[in-house]
Coordinates of C-alpha atoms in Angstrom, one line a residue:
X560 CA 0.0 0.0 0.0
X561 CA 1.1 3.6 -0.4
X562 CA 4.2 4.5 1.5
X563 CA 5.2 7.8 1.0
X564 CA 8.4 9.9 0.0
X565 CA 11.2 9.0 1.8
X566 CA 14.8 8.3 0.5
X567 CA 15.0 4.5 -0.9
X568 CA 18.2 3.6 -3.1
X569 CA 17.1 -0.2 -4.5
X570 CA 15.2 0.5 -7.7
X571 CA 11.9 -1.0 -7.9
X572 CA 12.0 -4.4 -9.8
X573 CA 9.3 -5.7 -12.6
X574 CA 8.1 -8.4 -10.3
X575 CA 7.6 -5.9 -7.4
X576 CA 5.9 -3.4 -10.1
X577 CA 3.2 -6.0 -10.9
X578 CA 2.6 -7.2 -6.8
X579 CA 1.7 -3.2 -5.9
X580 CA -0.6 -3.3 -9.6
X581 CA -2.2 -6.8 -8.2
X582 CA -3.0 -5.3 -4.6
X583 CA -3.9 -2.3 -5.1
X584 CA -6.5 -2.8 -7.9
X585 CA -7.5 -5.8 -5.8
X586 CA -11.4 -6.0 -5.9
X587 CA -11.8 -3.8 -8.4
X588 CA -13.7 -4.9 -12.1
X589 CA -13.8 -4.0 -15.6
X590 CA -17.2 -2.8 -17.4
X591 CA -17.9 -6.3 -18.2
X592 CA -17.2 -7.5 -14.3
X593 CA -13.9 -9.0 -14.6
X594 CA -11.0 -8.6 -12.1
X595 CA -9.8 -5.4 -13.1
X596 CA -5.9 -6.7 -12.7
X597 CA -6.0 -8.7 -16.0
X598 CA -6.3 -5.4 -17.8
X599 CA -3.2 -4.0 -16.5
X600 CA -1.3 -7.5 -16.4
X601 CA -2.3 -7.5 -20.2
X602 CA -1.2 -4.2 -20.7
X603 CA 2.1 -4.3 -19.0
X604 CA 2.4 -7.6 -21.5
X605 CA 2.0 -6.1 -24.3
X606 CA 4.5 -4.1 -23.8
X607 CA 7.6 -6.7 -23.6
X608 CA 8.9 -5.7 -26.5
X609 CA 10.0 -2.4 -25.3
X610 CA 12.1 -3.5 -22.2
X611 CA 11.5 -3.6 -18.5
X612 CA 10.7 0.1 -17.8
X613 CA 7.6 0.0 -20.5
X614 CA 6.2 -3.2 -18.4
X615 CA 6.2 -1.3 -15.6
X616 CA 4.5 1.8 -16.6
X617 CA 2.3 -0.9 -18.0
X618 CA 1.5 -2.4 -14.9
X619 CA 1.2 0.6 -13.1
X620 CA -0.7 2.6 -15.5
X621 CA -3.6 2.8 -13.9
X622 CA -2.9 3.1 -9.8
X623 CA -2.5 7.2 -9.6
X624 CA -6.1 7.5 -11.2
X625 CA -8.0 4.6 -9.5
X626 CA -6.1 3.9 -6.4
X627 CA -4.6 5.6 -3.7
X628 CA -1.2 5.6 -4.8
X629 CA 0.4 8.4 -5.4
X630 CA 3.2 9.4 -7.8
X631 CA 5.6 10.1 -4.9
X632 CA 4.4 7.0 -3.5
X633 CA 6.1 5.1 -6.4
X634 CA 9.1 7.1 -5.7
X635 CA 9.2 6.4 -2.6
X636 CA 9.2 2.8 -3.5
X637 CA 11.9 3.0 -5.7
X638 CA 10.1 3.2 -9.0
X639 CA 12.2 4.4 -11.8
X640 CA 11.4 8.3 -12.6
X641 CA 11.0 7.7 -16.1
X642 CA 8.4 5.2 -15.2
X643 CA 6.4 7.4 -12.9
X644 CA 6.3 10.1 -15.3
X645 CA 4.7 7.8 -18.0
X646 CA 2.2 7.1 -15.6
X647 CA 1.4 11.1 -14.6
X648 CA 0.9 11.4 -18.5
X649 CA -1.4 8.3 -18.9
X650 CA -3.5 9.4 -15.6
X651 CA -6.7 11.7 -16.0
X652 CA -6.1 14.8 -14.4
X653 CA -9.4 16.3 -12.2
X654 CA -11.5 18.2 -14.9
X655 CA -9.2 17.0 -17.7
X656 CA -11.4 15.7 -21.0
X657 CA -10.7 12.4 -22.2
X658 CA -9.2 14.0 -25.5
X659 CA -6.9 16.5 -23.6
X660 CA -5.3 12.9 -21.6
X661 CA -4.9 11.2 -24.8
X662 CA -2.8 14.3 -26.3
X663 CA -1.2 14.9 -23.2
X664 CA 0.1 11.1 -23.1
X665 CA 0.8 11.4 -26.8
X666 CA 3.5 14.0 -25.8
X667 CA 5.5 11.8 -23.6
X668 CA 7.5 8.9 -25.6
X669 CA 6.9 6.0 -22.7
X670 CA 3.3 7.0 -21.8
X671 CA 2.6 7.2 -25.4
X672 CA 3.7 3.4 -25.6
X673 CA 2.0 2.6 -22.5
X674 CA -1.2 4.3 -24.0
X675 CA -1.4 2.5 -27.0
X676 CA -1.2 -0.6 -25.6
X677 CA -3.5 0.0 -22.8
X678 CA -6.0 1.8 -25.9
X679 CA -5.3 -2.0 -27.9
X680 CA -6.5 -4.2 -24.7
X681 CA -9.4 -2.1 -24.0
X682 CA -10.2 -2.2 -28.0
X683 CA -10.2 -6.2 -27.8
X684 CA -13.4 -7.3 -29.7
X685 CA -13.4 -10.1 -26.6
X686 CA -13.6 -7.7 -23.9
X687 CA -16.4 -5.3 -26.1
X688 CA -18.2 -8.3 -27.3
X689 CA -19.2 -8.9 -23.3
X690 CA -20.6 -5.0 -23.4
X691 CA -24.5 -4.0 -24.5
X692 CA -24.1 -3.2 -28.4
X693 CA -24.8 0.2 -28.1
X694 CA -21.8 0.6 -25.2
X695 CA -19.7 -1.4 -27.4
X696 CA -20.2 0.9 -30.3
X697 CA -19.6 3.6 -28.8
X698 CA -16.1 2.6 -26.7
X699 CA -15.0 1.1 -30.6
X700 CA -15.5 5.1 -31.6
X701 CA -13.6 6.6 -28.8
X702 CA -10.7 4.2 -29.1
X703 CA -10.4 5.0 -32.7
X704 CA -10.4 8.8 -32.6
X705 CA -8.0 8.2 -29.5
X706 CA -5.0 5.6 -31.7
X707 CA -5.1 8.7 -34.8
X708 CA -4.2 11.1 -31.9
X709 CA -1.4 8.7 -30.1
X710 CA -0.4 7.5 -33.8
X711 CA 0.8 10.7 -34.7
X712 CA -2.5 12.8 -36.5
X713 CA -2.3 15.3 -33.9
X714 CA -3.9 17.9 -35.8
X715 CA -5.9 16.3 -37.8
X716 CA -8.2 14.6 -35.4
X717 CA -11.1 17.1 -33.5
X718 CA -11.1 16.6 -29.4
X719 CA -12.7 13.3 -28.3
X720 CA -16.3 13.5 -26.7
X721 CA -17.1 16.8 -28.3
X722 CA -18.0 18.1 -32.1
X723 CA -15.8 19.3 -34.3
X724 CA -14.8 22.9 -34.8
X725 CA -15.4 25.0 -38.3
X726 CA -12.9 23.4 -40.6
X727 CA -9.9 25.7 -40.9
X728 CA -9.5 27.8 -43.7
X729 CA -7.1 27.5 -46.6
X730 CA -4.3 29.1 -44.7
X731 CA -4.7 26.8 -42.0
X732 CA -4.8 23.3 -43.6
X733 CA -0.6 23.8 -44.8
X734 CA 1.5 25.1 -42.4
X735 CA 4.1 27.7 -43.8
X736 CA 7.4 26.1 -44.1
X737 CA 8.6 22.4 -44.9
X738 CA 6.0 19.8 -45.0
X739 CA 6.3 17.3 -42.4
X740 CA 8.7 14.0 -43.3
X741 CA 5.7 10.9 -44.1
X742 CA 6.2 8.2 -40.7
X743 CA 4.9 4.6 -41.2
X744 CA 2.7 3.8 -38.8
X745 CA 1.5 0.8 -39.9
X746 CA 2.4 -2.8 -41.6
X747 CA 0.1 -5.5 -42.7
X748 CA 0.2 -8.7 -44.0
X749 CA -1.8 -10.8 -45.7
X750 CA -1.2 -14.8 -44.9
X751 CA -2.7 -18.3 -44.7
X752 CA -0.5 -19.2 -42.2
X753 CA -1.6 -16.5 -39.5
X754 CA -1.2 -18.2 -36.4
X755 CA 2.0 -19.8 -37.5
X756 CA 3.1 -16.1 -38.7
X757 CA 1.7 -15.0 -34.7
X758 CA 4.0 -17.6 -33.5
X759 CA 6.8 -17.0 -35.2
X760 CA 7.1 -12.9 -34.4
X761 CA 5.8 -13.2 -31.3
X762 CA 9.2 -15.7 -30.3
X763 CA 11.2 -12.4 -31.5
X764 CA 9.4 -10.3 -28.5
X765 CA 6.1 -8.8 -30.6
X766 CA 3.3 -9.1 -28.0
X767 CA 0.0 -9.8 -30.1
X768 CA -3.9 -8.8 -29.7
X769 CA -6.3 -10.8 -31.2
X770 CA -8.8 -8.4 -33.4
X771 CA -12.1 -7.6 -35.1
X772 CA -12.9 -4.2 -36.4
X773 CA -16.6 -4.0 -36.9
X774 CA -17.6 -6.9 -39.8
X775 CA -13.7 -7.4 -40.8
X776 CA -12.0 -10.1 -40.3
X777 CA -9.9 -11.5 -37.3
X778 CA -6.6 -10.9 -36.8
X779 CA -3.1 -10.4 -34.8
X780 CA -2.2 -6.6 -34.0
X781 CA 0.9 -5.5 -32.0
X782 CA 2.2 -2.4 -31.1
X783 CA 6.1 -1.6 -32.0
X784 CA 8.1 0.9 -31.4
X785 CA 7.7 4.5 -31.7
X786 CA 4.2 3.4 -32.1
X787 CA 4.0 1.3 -35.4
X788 CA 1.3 -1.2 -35.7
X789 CA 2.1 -4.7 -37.2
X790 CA -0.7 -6.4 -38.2
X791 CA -1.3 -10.4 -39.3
X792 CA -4.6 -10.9 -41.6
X793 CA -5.5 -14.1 -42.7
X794 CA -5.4 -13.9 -47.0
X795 CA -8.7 -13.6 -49.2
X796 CA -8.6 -14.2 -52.9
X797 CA -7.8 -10.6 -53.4
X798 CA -5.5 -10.1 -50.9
X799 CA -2.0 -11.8 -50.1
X800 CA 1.2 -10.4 -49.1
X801 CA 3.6 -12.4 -51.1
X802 CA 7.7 -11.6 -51.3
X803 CA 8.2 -8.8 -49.3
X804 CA 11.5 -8.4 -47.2
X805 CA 11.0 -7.0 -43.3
X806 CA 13.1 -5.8 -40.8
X807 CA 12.8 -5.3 -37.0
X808 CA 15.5 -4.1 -34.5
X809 CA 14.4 -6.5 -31.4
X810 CA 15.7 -6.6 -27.8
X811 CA 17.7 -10.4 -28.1
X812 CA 17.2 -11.2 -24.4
X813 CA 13.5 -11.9 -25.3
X814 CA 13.7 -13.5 -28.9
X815 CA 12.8 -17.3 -28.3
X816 CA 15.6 -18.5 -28.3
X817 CA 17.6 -16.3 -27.4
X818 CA 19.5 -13.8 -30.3
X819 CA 23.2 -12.8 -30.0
X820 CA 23.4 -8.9 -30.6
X821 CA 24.2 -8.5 -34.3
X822 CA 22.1 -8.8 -37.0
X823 CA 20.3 -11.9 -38.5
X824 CA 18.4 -13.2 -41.3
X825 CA 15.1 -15.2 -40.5
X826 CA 12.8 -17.0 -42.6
X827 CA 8.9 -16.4 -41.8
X828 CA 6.7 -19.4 -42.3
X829 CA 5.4 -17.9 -45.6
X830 CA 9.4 -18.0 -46.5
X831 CA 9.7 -14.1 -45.9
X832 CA 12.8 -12.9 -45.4
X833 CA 12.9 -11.4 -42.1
X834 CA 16.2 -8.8 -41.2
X835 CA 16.3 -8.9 -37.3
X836 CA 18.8 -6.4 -35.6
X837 CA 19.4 -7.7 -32.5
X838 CA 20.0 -5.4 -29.2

């Protein structure tokens, strides 16, 4: 339970990160009645990929908002400062809008992480699916608008729970000066081997969803670094990824097995040629 500033020297571990999530969000539910610590435990393992501090925030994401813990609490406890700062940004402020969070999160490079994962468990089409339809609907909508913001379409996307403004003028749609560089943000592919394809990135650290947006169809979504989604559809007659090359830069402590740091050329099961950097 919270235990207040104080000096403390041994940095908070992963293990002792998850113990504080799983007590102090003991007895607490989801919308759909489910222990409310398999969110955050699904959260924090999502985010594997990006290294021990991003689990944490993870795990923790949720205990300044709907806890008593306090930010100095975790500080007191030896929690990392970059962690409890990801947590500040991912926690609703008193008055704040839903919108404002989400931008304010987007602004910080760990909470943003942290956000989009917790924004990809909460859009699981398992966890809606237990919601009334109309509920479900409208938590689908909100999530949406919310991943354009933490994606990257800042200004593009109008605050969350509220209308639009007047569109902006001419002036206002180009800003003066150089156009911004284009950023992927997202990679697809197309496979009748999905769950062979989920197996195989998910033993290089990817940490995989199962989705359904509205009608479409089923499939395997993960979060990467800097944000990038990397999605796994199963192929229809008019759509298959065939001989493209990909690359990932992945932490080689949590490849399965193990990678030596360096770089490596792997084989997907749909004979891909994957370019892993190991780290």
């Amino acid at each position: 339970m919270p235990t207040g500033q104080g000096a403390h020297t041994v940095e908070m571990t992963l293990d002792q990160a998850s113990r504080l999530a799983w007590s102090v969000h003991a007895g607490q539910v989801d919308r759909a009645g489910r222990p409310y610590s398999e969110h955050v435990f699904a959260v924090r393992d999502l985010l594997a990929p990006h290294g021990v501090h991003a689990q944490m925030a993870g795990v923790l994401h949720d205990v300044l908002e709907d806890t008593p813990v306090t930010a100095d609490d975790l500080r007191g406890r030896g929690c990392p400062e970059v962690v409890v700062r990801a947590v500040e940004a991912v926690s609703r402020r008193p008055g704040e809008s839903y919108g404002d969070l989400v931008r304010r999160a987007a602004a910080d490079p760990l909470g943003r992480l942290v956000k989009l994962a917790d924004n990809r468990h909460n859009s699981d089409e398992g966890r809606l699916a237990a919601l009334p339809a109309e509920q479900a609907d409208r938590l689908r909508a909100k999530y949406a608008r919310a991943r354009e913001i933490l994606e990257g379409g800042l200004a593009a996307v109008p605050p969350l729970g509220g209308a639009a403004g007047p569109a902006p003028g001419p002036d206002h749609r180009r800003p003066a000066g150089p156009v911004a560089t284009p950023r992927s943000t997202l990679v697809v592919i197309y496979t009748d081997r999905a769950e062979e394809c989920r197996s195989f990135y998910t033993a290089l650290g990817l940490g995989f969803l199962r989705e359904q947006h509205g009608r479409g169809a089923v499939h395997h979504a993960a979060v990467l670094a800097d944000g990038v989604v990397f999605e796994i559809y199963p192929a229809t007659a008019e759509r298959s990824t065939g001989a493209v090359r990909l690359g990932f830069t992945v932490n080689g402590r949590l490849a399965t097995p193990p990678l030596e740091p360096g770089r490596h050329t792997l084989t997907d099961p749909d004979g891909r040629a994957v370019d892993v950097v190991a780290v």
